[in-house]
PDB file of C-alpha atoms and ligand atoms in Angstrom:
ATOM      1  CA  MET A 720      82.975  79.070 102.232  1.00 76.00           C
ATOM      2  CA  SER A 721      85.451  76.330 101.478  1.00 93.00           C
ATOM      3  CA  LEU A 722      89.208  76.548 101.337  1.00 98.00           C
ATOM      4  CA  LEU A 723      91.442  74.044  99.597  1.00 98.00           C
ATOM      5  CA  VAL A 724      94.939  73.679 101.020  1.00 98.00           C
ATOM      6  CA  VAL A 725      97.756  71.850  99.273  1.00 98.00           C
ATOM      7  CA  GLY A 726     101.304  71.591 100.582  1.00 97.00           C
ATOM      8  CA  SER A 727     103.796  69.446 102.413  1.00 97.00           C
ATOM      9  CA  VAL A 728     102.826  67.436 105.477  1.00 98.00           C
ATOM     10  CA  ALA A 729     106.112  66.428 106.954  1.00 97.00           C
ATOM     11  CA  PHE A 730     108.643  65.612 109.606  1.00 97.00           C
ATOM     12  CA  ASP A 731     110.935  68.467 110.605  1.00 97.00           C
ATOM     13  CA  ALA A 732     114.114  68.615 112.689  1.00 97.00           C
ATOM     14  CA  ILE A 733     114.968  72.124 113.815  1.00 97.00           C
ATOM     15  CA  GLU A 734     117.829  73.872 115.555  1.00 96.00           C
ATOM     16  CA  THR A 735     117.447  77.435 116.767  1.00 94.00           C
ATOM     17  CA  PRO A 736     119.659  79.509 119.084  1.00 92.00           C
ATOM     18  CA  LEU A 737     117.249  78.618 121.923  1.00 89.00           C
ATOM     19  CA  GLY A 738     117.267  74.872 121.439  1.00 91.00           C
ATOM     20  CA  SER A 739     116.513  72.005 119.143  1.00 94.00           C
ATOM     21  CA  THR A 740     113.735  69.518 118.540  1.00 94.00           C
ATOM     22  CA  ASN A 741     116.039  66.564 119.410  1.00 91.00           C
ATOM     23  CA  GLY A 742     114.733  64.475 116.549  1.00 94.00           C
ATOM     24  CA  LYS A 743     111.749  64.656 114.276  1.00 97.00           C
ATOM     25  CA  ILE A 744     108.562  66.569 114.968  1.00 97.00           C
ATOM     26  CA  ILE A 745     105.466  67.146 112.867  1.00 97.00           C
ATOM     27  CA  GLY A 746     105.715  69.977 110.369  1.00 98.00           C
ATOM     28  CA  GLY A 747     105.121  70.812 106.733  1.00 97.00           C
ATOM     29  CA  ALA A 748     103.587  73.832 105.067  1.00 98.00           C
ATOM     30  CA  ALA A 749     100.085  72.342 104.721  1.00 98.00           C
ATOM     31  CA  THR A 750     100.129  71.170 108.332  1.00 98.00           C
ATOM     32  CA  PHE A 751     100.552  74.723 109.616  1.00 98.00           C
ATOM     33  CA  ILE A 752      98.150  76.151 107.026  1.00 98.00           C
ATOM     34  CA  ALA A 753      95.346  73.650 107.619  1.00 98.00           C
ATOM     35  CA  LEU A 754      95.568  73.875 111.410  1.00 98.00           C
ATOM     36  CA  VAL A 755      95.570  77.686 111.467  1.00 98.00           C
ATOM     37  CA  SER A 756      92.825  78.106 108.828  1.00 98.00           C
ATOM     38  CA  SER A 757      90.601  75.753 110.789  1.00 97.00           C
ATOM     39  CA  TYR A 758      90.122  78.534 113.381  1.00 98.00           C
ATOM     40  CA  PHE A 759      88.419  80.762 110.811  1.00 97.00           C
ATOM     41  CA  CYS A 760      87.046  78.541 108.066  1.00 94.00           C
ATOM     42  CA  PRO A 761      84.441  75.844 108.704  1.00 92.00           C
ATOM     43  CA  LYS A 762      85.444  73.880 105.573  1.00 92.00           C
ATOM     44  CA  VAL A 763      89.173  73.299 105.178  1.00 97.00           C
ATOM     45  CA  ASN A 764      89.965  70.624 102.590  1.00 98.00           C
ATOM     46  CA  LEU A 765      93.474  69.159 102.526  1.00 98.00           C
ATOM     47  CA  VAL A 766      95.371  67.718  99.559  1.00 98.00           C
ATOM     48  CA  ALA A 767      98.669  66.178 100.690  1.00 98.00           C
ATOM     49  CA  VAL A 768     100.643  62.962 100.947  1.00 98.00           C
ATOM     50  CA  VAL A 769     102.412  61.217 103.831  1.00 98.00           C
ATOM     51  CA  GLY A 770     104.204  57.903 104.288  1.00 98.00           C
ATOM     52  CA  GLY A 771     103.225  54.989 106.507  1.00 98.00           C
ATOM     53  CA  ASP A 772     105.629  56.413 109.112  1.00 98.00           C
ATOM     54  CA  PHE A 773     103.429  59.467 109.746  1.00 98.00           C
ATOM     55  CA  PRO A 774     101.920  59.211 113.258  1.00 97.00           C
ATOM     56  CA  LYS A 775      98.238  58.375 113.434  1.00 97.00           C
ATOM     57  CA  ASP A 776      97.771  60.827 116.321  1.00 96.00           C
ATOM     58  CA  ALA A 777      99.006  63.649 114.082  1.00 96.00           C
ATOM     59  CA  ILE A 778      96.372  62.693 111.520  1.00 97.00           C
ATOM     60  CA  ALA A 779      93.817  62.615 114.330  1.00 97.00           C
ATOM     61  CA  LEU A 780      94.839  66.164 115.199  1.00 96.00           C
ATOM     62  CA  PHE A 781      93.720  67.395 111.766  1.00 97.00           C
ATOM     63  CA  ARG A 782      90.443  65.530 112.209  1.00 97.00           C
ATOM     64  CA  ALA A 783      89.914  67.014 115.646  1.00 96.00           C
ATOM     65  CA  ARG A 784      90.249  70.481 114.113  1.00 96.00           C
ATOM     66  CA  GLY A 785      87.618  69.603 111.515  1.00 96.00           C
ATOM     67  CA  VAL A 786      90.000  69.428 108.550  1.00 98.00           C
ATOM     68  CA  ASN A 787      88.626  67.321 105.685  1.00 98.00           C
ATOM     69  CA  LEU A 788      91.191  64.596 104.930  1.00 98.00           C
ATOM     70  CA  GLU A 789      89.585  62.988 101.886  1.00 98.00           C
ATOM     71  CA  GLY A 790      92.462  64.318  99.779  1.00 98.00           C
ATOM     72  CA  LEU A 791      95.209  63.078 102.125  1.00 98.00           C
ATOM     73  CA  GLN A 792      97.035  60.105 100.603  1.00 98.00           C
ATOM     74  CA  ILE A 793      98.858  57.691 102.907  1.00 98.00           C
ATOM     75  CA  LYS A 794     101.568  55.665 101.134  1.00 98.00           C
ATOM     76  CA  GLU A 795     101.994  52.856 103.643  1.00 97.00           C
ATOM     77  CA  ASN A 796     105.308  51.556 102.267  1.00 97.00           C
ATOM     78  CA  GLU A 797     106.992  54.922 101.804  1.00 98.00           C
ATOM     79  CA  LYS A 798     108.532  57.593 103.993  1.00 98.00           C
ATOM     80  CA  SER A 799     107.129  61.058 104.689  1.00 98.00           C
ATOM     81  CA  PHE A 800     108.834  64.229 103.472  1.00 98.00           C
ATOM     82  CA  PHE A 801     111.621  65.268 105.849  1.00 98.00           C
ATOM     83  CA  TRP A 802     113.183  68.714 106.270  1.00 97.00           C
ATOM     84  CA  ALA A 803     115.904  69.786 108.674  1.00 97.00           C
ATOM     85  CA  GLY A 804     116.940  73.377 109.189  1.00 96.00           C
ATOM     86  CA  LYS A 805     119.186  75.483 111.395  1.00 96.00           C
ATOM     87  CA  TYR A 806     118.459  79.113 112.199  1.00 95.00           C
ATOM     88  CA  HIS A 807     121.116  81.798 112.481  1.00 93.00           C
ATOM     89  CA  ASN A 808     121.340  83.994 115.572  1.00 91.00           C
ATOM     90  CA  ASP A 809     119.139  86.689 113.989  1.00 87.00           C
ATOM     91  CA  LEU A 810     116.368  84.045 113.530  1.00 86.00           C
ATOM     92  CA  ASN A 811     115.435  85.706 110.244  1.00 82.00           C
ATOM     93  CA  SER A 812     117.696  83.515 108.149  1.00 85.00           C
ATOM     94  CA  ARG A 813     118.220  79.784 108.161  1.00 90.00           C
ATOM     95  CA  ASP A 814     120.133  77.045 106.400  1.00 93.00           C
ATOM     96  CA  THR A 815     118.370  74.002 105.073  1.00 94.00           C
ATOM     97  CA  LEU A 816     120.415  71.019 106.277  1.00 96.00           C
ATOM     98  CA  ILE A 817     118.349  68.186 104.788  1.00 96.00           C
ATOM     99  CA  THR A 818     115.504  67.975 102.269  1.00 95.00           C
ATOM    100  CA  GLU A 819     114.342  64.395 101.709  1.00 97.00           C
ATOM    101  CA  LEU A 820     111.410  64.535  99.316  1.00 96.00           C
ATOM    102  CA  ASN A 821     110.435  60.852  99.811  1.00 98.00           C
ATOM    103  CA  VAL A 822     106.653  60.636  99.114  1.00 98.00           C
ATOM    104  CA  LEU A 823     106.673  64.184  97.715  1.00 96.00           C
ATOM    105  CA  GLY A 824     109.062  63.097  94.951  1.00 94.00           C
ATOM    106  CA  ASP A 825     106.347  61.568  92.783  1.00 95.00           C
ATOM    107  CA  PHE A 826     103.230  62.995  94.421  1.00 98.00           C
ATOM    108  CA  ASP A 827     100.188  62.889  92.160  1.00 98.00           C
ATOM    109  CA  PRO A 828      97.699  65.170  93.938  1.00 98.00           C
ATOM    110  CA  ILE A 829      94.196  63.753  93.751  1.00 97.00           C
ATOM    111  CA  VAL A 830      91.481  66.376  94.119  1.00 98.00           C
ATOM    112  CA  PRO A 831      88.347  64.643  95.443  1.00 98.00           C
ATOM    113  CA  GLU A 832      85.019  65.487  93.814  1.00 97.00           C
ATOM    114  CA  SER A 833      83.804  67.020  97.084  1.00 96.00           C
ATOM    115  CA  TYR A 834      86.601  69.647  96.851  1.00 97.00           C
ATOM    116  CA  GLN A 835      85.564  70.876  93.394  1.00 97.00           C
ATOM    117  CA  ASP A 836      83.403  73.695  94.765  1.00 94.00           C
ATOM    118  CA  CYS A 837      86.266  75.360  96.642  1.00 96.00           C
ATOM    119  CA  GLU A 838      86.375  79.108  96.167  1.00 97.00           C
ATOM    120  CA  TYR A 839      89.683  79.823  97.875  1.00 98.00           C
ATOM    121  CA  LEU A 840      92.868  77.932  97.075  1.00 98.00           C
ATOM    122  CA  MET A 841      96.069  78.016  99.099  1.00 98.00           C
ATOM    123  CA  LEU A 842      98.974  76.568  97.155  1.00 98.00           C
ATOM    124  CA  GLY A 843     101.349  75.975 100.055  1.00 98.00           C
ATOM    125  CA  ASN A 844     105.029  75.274  99.675  1.00 94.00           C
ATOM    126  CA  LEU A 845     105.770  72.190  97.592  1.00 94.00           C
ATOM    127  CA  SER A 846     106.842  71.395  94.055  1.00 94.00           C
ATOM    128  CA  PRO A 847     105.478  73.821  91.438  1.00 96.00           C
ATOM    129  CA  GLU A 848     104.578  70.804  89.318  1.00 96.00           C
ATOM    130  CA  VAL A 849     102.132  69.622  91.987  1.00 97.00           C
ATOM    131  CA  GLN A 850     100.799  73.161  92.433  1.00 98.00           C
ATOM    132  CA  ILE A 851     100.089  73.358  88.658  1.00 97.00           C
ATOM    133  CA  THR A 852      98.417  69.946  88.670  1.00 98.00           C
ATOM    134  CA  VAL A 853      96.028  70.966  91.455  1.00 98.00           C
ATOM    135  CA  LEU A 854      95.079  74.126  89.559  1.00 97.00           C
ATOM    136  CA  LYS A 855      94.480  72.076  86.401  1.00 97.00           C
ATOM    137  CA  ARG A 856      92.350  69.533  88.225  1.00 98.00           C
ATOM    138  CA  LEU A 857      89.928  72.124  89.531  1.00 98.00           C
ATOM    139  CA  ARG A 858      87.149  72.412  86.959  1.00 97.00           C
ATOM    140  CA  LYS A 859      86.254  75.916  88.110  1.00 96.00           C
ATOM    141  CA  ARG A 860      88.966  78.443  88.914  1.00 96.00           C
ATOM    142  CA  PRO A 861      88.712  79.518  92.574  1.00 98.00           C
ATOM    143  CA  LYS A 862      87.889  83.160  93.349  1.00 97.00           C
ATOM    144  CA  LEU A 863      91.280  83.678  94.940  1.00 98.00           C
ATOM    145  CA  VAL A 864      94.481  81.680  94.510  1.00 98.00           C
ATOM    146  CA  VAL A 865      97.286  82.391  96.970  1.00 98.00           C
ATOM    147  CA  MET A 866     100.691  80.777  96.605  1.00 98.00           C
ATOM    148  CA  ASP A 867     103.663  80.353  98.901  1.00 97.00           C
ATOM    149  CA  THR A 868     107.002  78.923  97.853  1.00 96.00           C
ATOM    150  CA  MET A 869     110.662  78.962  98.885  1.00 93.00           C
ATOM    151  CA  ASN A 870     114.205  79.193  97.515  1.00 92.00           C
ATOM    152  CA  PHE A 871     114.358  75.398  97.008  1.00 91.00           C
ATOM    153  CA  TRP A 872     111.832  75.750  94.174  1.00 95.00           C
ATOM    154  CA  MET A 873     113.671  78.694  92.583  1.00 96.00           C
ATOM    155  CA  ARG A 874     116.660  76.561  91.495  1.00 94.00           C
ATOM    156  CA  PRO A 875     117.340  76.930  87.762  1.00 94.00           C
ATOM    157  CA  GLU A 876     116.153  73.368  87.033  1.00 94.00           C
ATOM    158  CA  VAL A 877     112.666  73.986  88.490  1.00 94.00           C
ATOM    159  CA  LEU A 878     112.333  77.730  87.852  1.00 96.00           C
ATOM    160  CA  PRO A 879     110.374  77.305  84.569  1.00 97.00           C
ATOM    161  CA  GLU A 880     107.659  75.302  86.398  1.00 97.00           C
ATOM    162  CA  LEU A 881     107.588  77.881  89.183  1.00 98.00           C
ATOM    163  CA  LYS A 882     107.048  80.631  86.616  1.00 97.00           C
ATOM    164  CA  THR A 883     104.194  78.650  85.058  1.00 97.00           C
ATOM    165  CA  VAL A 884     102.373  78.560  88.407  1.00 98.00           C
ATOM    166  CA  LEU A 885     103.178  82.201  89.134  1.00 98.00           C
ATOM    167  CA  ALA A 886     101.445  83.192  85.912  1.00 98.00           C
ATOM    168  CA  GLN A 887      98.213  81.676  87.262  1.00 98.00           C
ATOM    169  CA  VAL A 888      98.008  82.902  90.846  1.00 98.00           C
ATOM    170  CA  ASP A 889      96.443  86.040  92.308  1.00 98.00           C
ATOM    171  CA  VAL A 890      98.639  86.516  95.367  1.00 98.00           C
ATOM    172  CA  LEU A 891     102.201  85.392  96.057  1.00 98.00           C
ATOM    173  CA  SER A 892     103.495  85.346  99.626  1.00 98.00           C
ATOM    174  CA  ILE A 893     107.273  85.056 100.018  1.00 97.00           C
ATOM    175  CA  ASN A 894     110.019  86.422 102.266  1.00 95.00           C
ATOM    176  CA  ASP A 895     112.447  89.220 101.422  1.00 96.00           C
ATOM    177  CA  GLU A 896     115.341  86.862 100.644  1.00 94.00           C
ATOM    178  CA  GLU A 897     113.166  84.849  98.262  1.00 96.00           C
ATOM    179  CA  ALA A 898     111.804  88.023  96.616  1.00 98.00           C
ATOM    180  CA  ARG A 899     115.367  89.179  95.942  1.00 97.00           C
ATOM    181  CA  MET A 900     116.340  85.767  94.588  1.00 97.00           C
ATOM    182  CA  LEU A 901     113.297  85.491  92.323  1.00 97.00           C
ATOM    183  CA  SER A 902     113.549  89.029  90.925  1.00 97.00           C
ATOM    184  CA  GLY A 903     117.298  89.595  90.898  1.00 97.00           C
ATOM    185  CA  GLU A 904     116.612  92.997  92.499  1.00 98.00           C
ATOM    186  CA  TYR A 905     117.781  94.102  95.951  1.00 98.00           C
ATOM    187  CA  SER A 906     115.229  96.893  96.392  1.00 98.00           C
ATOM    188  CA  LEU A 907     111.967  95.269  97.469  1.00 98.00           C
ATOM    189  CA  VAL A 908     109.974  97.898  95.577  1.00 97.00           C
ATOM    190  CA  LYS A 909     111.813  97.041  92.360  1.00 98.00           C
ATOM    191  CA  ALA A 910     111.523  93.335  93.203  1.00 98.00           C
ATOM    192  CA  SER A 911     107.755  93.696  93.627  1.00 98.00           C
ATOM    193  CA  LYS A 912     107.445  95.138  90.120  1.00 98.00           C
ATOM    194  CA  VAL A 913     109.501  92.347  88.542  1.00 98.00           C
ATOM    195  CA  ILE A 914     107.552  89.643  90.394  1.00 98.00           C
ATOM    196  CA  LYS A 915     104.145  91.172  89.638  1.00 98.00           C
ATOM    197  CA  ALA A 916     105.090  91.139  85.959  1.00 98.00           C
ATOM    198  CA  MET A 917     105.453  87.334  86.311  1.00 98.00           C
ATOM    199  CA  GLY A 918     101.726  87.001  87.123  1.00 98.00           C
ATOM    200  CA  PRO A 919     100.537  87.645  90.681  1.00 98.00           C
ATOM    201  CA  LYS A 920      98.666  90.943  90.795  1.00 98.00           C
ATOM    202  CA  THR A 921      99.205  91.146  94.526  1.00 98.00           C
ATOM    203  CA  LEU A 922     102.428  90.394  96.347  1.00 98.00           C
ATOM    204  CA  ILE A 923     103.215  89.943 100.019  1.00 98.00           C
ATOM    205  CA  ILE A 924     106.828  90.230 101.094  1.00 98.00           C
ATOM    206  CA  LYS A 925     107.474  89.017 104.637  1.00 97.00           C
ATOM    207  CA  LYS A 926     110.373  90.558 106.483  1.00 95.00           C
ATOM    208  CA  GLY A 927     110.470  88.358 109.595  1.00 91.00           C
ATOM    209  CA  GLU A 928     110.659  90.428 112.777  1.00 91.00           C
ATOM    210  CA  HIS A 929     110.308  93.562 110.618  1.00 94.00           C
ATOM    211  CA  GLY A 930     106.767  92.809 109.507  1.00 96.00           C
ATOM    212  CA  ALA A 931     105.251  92.371 106.072  1.00 98.00           C
ATOM    213  CA  LEU A 932     104.582  94.498 102.992  1.00 98.00           C
ATOM    214  CA  LEU A 933     101.485  94.095 100.838  1.00 98.00           C
ATOM    215  CA  PHE A 934     101.792  95.380  97.266  1.00 98.00           C
ATOM    216  CA  GLY A 935      98.358  95.737  95.645  1.00 98.00           C
ATOM    217  CA  PRO A 936      97.268  95.428  92.006  1.00 97.00           C
ATOM    218  CA  ASP A 937      97.043  99.205  91.531  1.00 96.00           C
ATOM    219  CA  ASN A 938     100.313 100.046  93.241  1.00 95.00           C
ATOM    220  CA  GLU A 939      98.661 100.288  96.654  1.00 97.00           C
ATOM    221  CA  LEU A 940     101.039  99.642  99.518  1.00 97.00           C
ATOM    222  CA  PHE A 941     100.280  98.433 103.052  1.00 98.00           C
ATOM    223  CA  TYR A 942     102.581  97.544 105.913  1.00 96.00           C
ATOM    224  CA  ALA A 943     101.909  95.402 108.970  1.00 96.00           C
ATOM    225  CA  PRO A 944     104.447  95.161 111.771  1.00 95.00           C
ATOM    226  CA  ALA A 945     105.499  91.955 113.458  1.00 95.00           C
ATOM    227  CA  LEU A 946     104.845  91.704 117.176  1.00 94.00           C
ATOM    228  CA  PRO A 947     108.019  92.474 119.127  1.00 94.00           C
ATOM    229  CA  LEU A 948     108.495  89.320 121.226  1.00 93.00           C
ATOM    230  CA  GLU A 949     110.976  88.750 124.040  1.00 90.00           C
ATOM    231  CA  GLU A 950     111.894  85.293 122.792  1.00 87.00           C
ATOM    232  CA  VAL A 951     111.385  83.604 119.459  1.00 90.00           C
ATOM    233  CA  TYR A 952     111.728  79.849 119.911  1.00 90.00           C
ATOM    234  CA  ASP A 953     111.218  78.604 116.393  1.00 94.00           C
ATOM    235  CA  PRO A 954     110.244  80.571 113.282  1.00 94.00           C
ATOM    236  CA  THR A 955     109.480  77.396 111.300  1.00 96.00           C
ATOM    237  CA  GLY A 956     105.997  77.558 109.868  1.00 97.00           C
ATOM    238  CA  ALA A 957     105.567  81.264 110.631  1.00 97.00           C
ATOM    239  CA  GLY A 958     105.251  81.984 106.894  1.00 97.00           C
ATOM    240  CA  ASP A 959     102.636  79.251 106.537  1.00 98.00           C
ATOM    241  CA  CYS A 960     100.650  80.468 109.552  1.00 98.00           C
ATOM    242  CA  PHE A 961     100.819  83.953 108.067  1.00 98.00           C
ATOM    243  CA  ALA A 962      99.478  82.733 104.707  1.00 98.00           C
ATOM    244  CA  ALA A 963      96.788  80.729 106.499  1.00 98.00           C
ATOM    245  CA  GLY A 964      95.583  83.703 108.538  1.00 98.00           C
ATOM    246  CA  PHE A 965      95.533  85.767 105.351  1.00 98.00           C
ATOM    247  CA  ILE A 966      93.594  83.400 103.076  1.00 98.00           C
ATOM    248  CA  ALA A 967      91.276  82.159 105.809  1.00 98.00           C
ATOM    249  CA  HIS A 968      90.324  85.771 106.522  1.00 98.00           C
ATOM    250  CA  MET A 969      89.600  86.363 102.827  1.00 98.00           C
ATOM    251  CA  ALA A 970      87.534  83.164 102.687  1.00 97.00           C
ATOM    252  CA  ALA A 971      85.683  83.997 105.904  1.00 96.00           C
ATOM    253  CA  CYS A 972      84.642  87.411 104.574  1.00 95.00           C
ATOM    254  CA  LYS A 973      84.104  86.009 101.040  1.00 96.00           C
ATOM    255  CA  SER A 974      86.243  88.750  99.594  1.00 97.00           C
ATOM    256  CA  THR A 975      89.045  89.391  97.134  1.00 98.00           C
ATOM    257  CA  SER A 976      89.338  93.137  97.802  1.00 98.00           C
ATOM    258  CA  PHE A 977      92.560  94.946  98.686  1.00 98.00           C
ATOM    259  CA  GLU A 978      90.875  96.521 101.750  1.00 97.00           C
ATOM    260  CA  ASP A 979      90.101  93.082 103.165  1.00 98.00           C
ATOM    261  CA  MET A 980      93.585  91.887 102.280  1.00 98.00           C
ATOM    262  CA  LYS A 981      94.989  94.535 104.642  1.00 97.00           C
ATOM    263  CA  ARG A 982      93.076  92.983 107.519  1.00 97.00           C
ATOM    264  CA  GLY A 983      94.135  89.547 106.261  1.00 98.00           C
ATOM    265  CA  VAL A 984      97.766  90.601 106.568  1.00 98.00           C
ATOM    266  CA  ILE A 985      97.148  91.629 110.191  1.00 97.00           C
ATOM    267  CA  LYS A 986      95.432  88.306 110.916  1.00 97.00           C
ATOM    268  CA  GLY A 987      98.301  86.478 109.234  1.00 98.00           C
ATOM    269  CA  SER A 988     100.835  88.406 111.296  1.00 97.00           C
ATOM    270  CA  ALA A 989      98.941  87.605 114.495  1.00 97.00           C
ATOM    271  CA  MET A 990      98.851  83.881 113.696  1.00 98.00           C
ATOM    272  CA  ALA A 991     102.552  83.880 112.798  1.00 97.00           C
ATOM    273  CA  SER A 992     103.339  85.528 116.133  1.00 97.00           C
ATOM    274  CA  PHE A 993     101.780  82.583 117.973  1.00 97.00           C
ATOM    275  CA  CYS A 994     103.654  80.059 115.876  1.00 97.00           C
ATOM    276  CA  VAL A 995     107.141  81.294 116.790  1.00 96.00           C
ATOM    277  CA  GLU A 996     106.462  81.131 120.541  1.00 95.00           C
ATOM    278  CA  LYS A 997     107.008  77.348 120.669  1.00 95.00           C
ATOM    279  CA  PHE A 998     108.590  74.644 118.514  1.00 94.00           C
ATOM    280  CA  GLY A 999     106.707  73.292 115.508  1.00 96.00           C
ATOM    281  CA  THR A1000     102.925  73.250 115.742  1.00 97.00           C
ATOM    282  CA  GLU A1001     102.842  73.179 119.573  1.00 96.00           C
ATOM    283  CA  ARG A1002     101.528  76.715 120.029  1.00 96.00           C
ATOM    284  CA  ILE A1003      98.933  76.708 117.247  1.00 97.00           C
ATOM    285  CA  VAL A1004      97.032  73.531 118.007  1.00 96.00           C
ATOM    286  CA  ASN A1005      95.035  74.816 120.905  1.00 93.00           C
ATOM    287  CA  LEU A1006      94.248  78.517 120.683  1.00 97.00           C
ATOM    288  CA  SER A1007      91.116  80.089 122.060  1.00 97.00           C
ATOM    289  CA  GLU A1008      88.961  82.623 120.230  1.00 96.00           C
ATOM    290  CA  SER A1009      89.710  85.286 122.830  1.00 98.00           C
ATOM    291  CA  GLU A1010      93.464  84.645 122.644  1.00 97.00           C
ATOM    292  CA  ILE A1011      93.327  85.209 118.879  1.00 98.00           C
ATOM    293  CA  ALA A1012      91.181  88.335 119.199  1.00 97.00           C
ATOM    294  CA  ASP A1013      93.469  89.785 121.898  1.00 97.00           C
ATOM    295  CA  ARG A1014      96.532  89.124 119.766  1.00 97.00           C
ATOM    296  CA  GLU A1015      94.992  90.846 116.760  1.00 96.00           C
ATOM    297  CA  GLN A1016      94.121  93.822 118.946  1.00 97.00           C
ATOM    298  CA  LEU A1017      97.773  94.054 120.016  1.00 96.00           C
ATOM    299  CA  PHE A1018      98.662  94.545 116.345  1.00 95.00           C
ATOM    300  CA  PHE A1019      96.134  97.330 115.936  1.00 94.00           C
ATOM    301  CA  ASP A1020      97.370  99.018 119.130  1.00 95.00           C
ATOM    302  CA  LEU A1021     100.939  98.769 117.869  1.00 93.00           C
ATOM    303  CA  VAL A1022     100.320 101.161 114.988  1.00 88.00           C
ATOM    304  CA  LYS A1023      97.436 103.272 116.305  1.00 89.00           C
ATOM    305  CA  VAL A1024      98.307 106.966 116.659  1.00 88.00           C
TER     306      VAL A1024
HETATM  307  P1  AMP B1872     108.173  78.210 106.635  1.00 50.51           P
HETATM  308  O1  AMP B1872     109.001  78.305 107.884  1.00 50.51           O
HETATM  309  O2  AMP B1872     106.880  78.927 106.736  1.00 50.51           O
HETATM  310  O3  AMP B1872     108.954  78.530 105.413  1.00 50.51           O
HETATM  311  O4  AMP B1872     107.752  76.683 106.466  1.00 50.51           O
HETATM  312  C1  AMP B1872     108.493  75.644 107.010  1.00 50.51           C
HETATM  313  C2  AMP B1872     107.871  74.320 106.618  1.00 50.51           C
HETATM  314  O5  AMP B1872     108.090  74.099 105.225  1.00 50.51           O
HETATM  315  C3  AMP B1872     108.531  73.171 107.352  1.00 50.51           C
HETATM  316  O6  AMP B1872     107.606  72.603 108.250  1.00 50.51           O
HETATM  317  C4  AMP B1872     108.975  72.190 106.281  1.00 50.51           C
HETATM  318  O7  AMP B1872     108.539  70.881 106.494  1.00 50.51           O
HETATM  319  C5  AMP B1872     108.382  72.745 104.991  1.00 50.51           C
HETATM  320  N1  AMP B1872     109.344  72.681 103.893  1.00 50.51           N
HETATM  321  C6  AMP B1872     110.674  72.912 103.933  1.00 50.51           C
HETATM  322  N2  AMP B1872     111.238  72.751 102.709  1.00 50.51           N
HETATM  323  C7  AMP B1872     110.219  72.409 101.873  1.00 50.51           C
HETATM  324  C8  AMP B1872     110.128  72.109 100.469  1.00 50.51           C
HETATM  325  N3  AMP B1872     111.213  72.128  99.687  1.00 50.51           N
HETATM  326  N4  AMP B1872     108.914  71.815  99.954  1.00 50.51           N
HETATM  327  C9  AMP B1872     107.831  71.804 100.736  1.00 50.51           C
HETATM  328  N5  AMP B1872     107.840  72.063 102.055  1.00 50.51           N
HETATM  329  C10 AMP B1872     109.016  72.363 102.634  1.00 50.51           C
END
């Protein structure tokens, strides 16, 4: 079962209450998504763009995890996307300090012929225009289209494009702050109704250390907790790891059902809990099967009565 992942592959610079990256590290939505999905999905196909400054060993890391890089463009004379952010003490909110689009500014996503059979599509965080283009370039609509985005793409000047993509996706995964911004509603239940009316039949609202809510197409509701951790080093990428665990689970069980989505939300939460334990991608590049299974079990034990 193949999964197509599109999103930013980037340099990040991060400050959290527990430390900072002291310069640039590897990040980007599609980086986290592709690496995490590779644990569950044998065929992960990446569509992304980087500049000539992107380290070759980072590209080798994708290859080592079996990610198909035919759709990765390398613009030798340009610079990679760069994002810098600073987290507040609660670690649930952050300020974006720098967004340099660089190669993402005029990214024309090429979907290789070998990706055309993909049945699951993860539209990771990047410009809605690129997300729409990828959808248009797939001759056959995938069985399940999941989208992630962020406040940067909800600015009035890009909101119309965002709404165009929203109208075409099955599942939207965003955090509580973004859900409130997109819907104009404070209550997350009201927000879910407004956002579902924009297109996605299913909505996931992530609430950081307070877990995640899954709103189903027929008003079903499911909640998954987040793992209480002693220390959270860096929440960057947690949302992407969550989305990756979710869609990779759906792809692995070849499903689009709400029942399977519940388990997908648990898998996503488990993968996100690894991500925050170290800076950047450090914790998610080398996980063992048993580590993942044990972590998932912790989530089940957390809510078992
Ligand atoms: P998350 O913490 O899950 O929201 O994802 C953080 C990742 O998103 C970082 O690694 C950034 O490189 C990437 N990112 C930040 N801003 C943007 C943006 N405007 N478009 C695409 N990716 C972004």
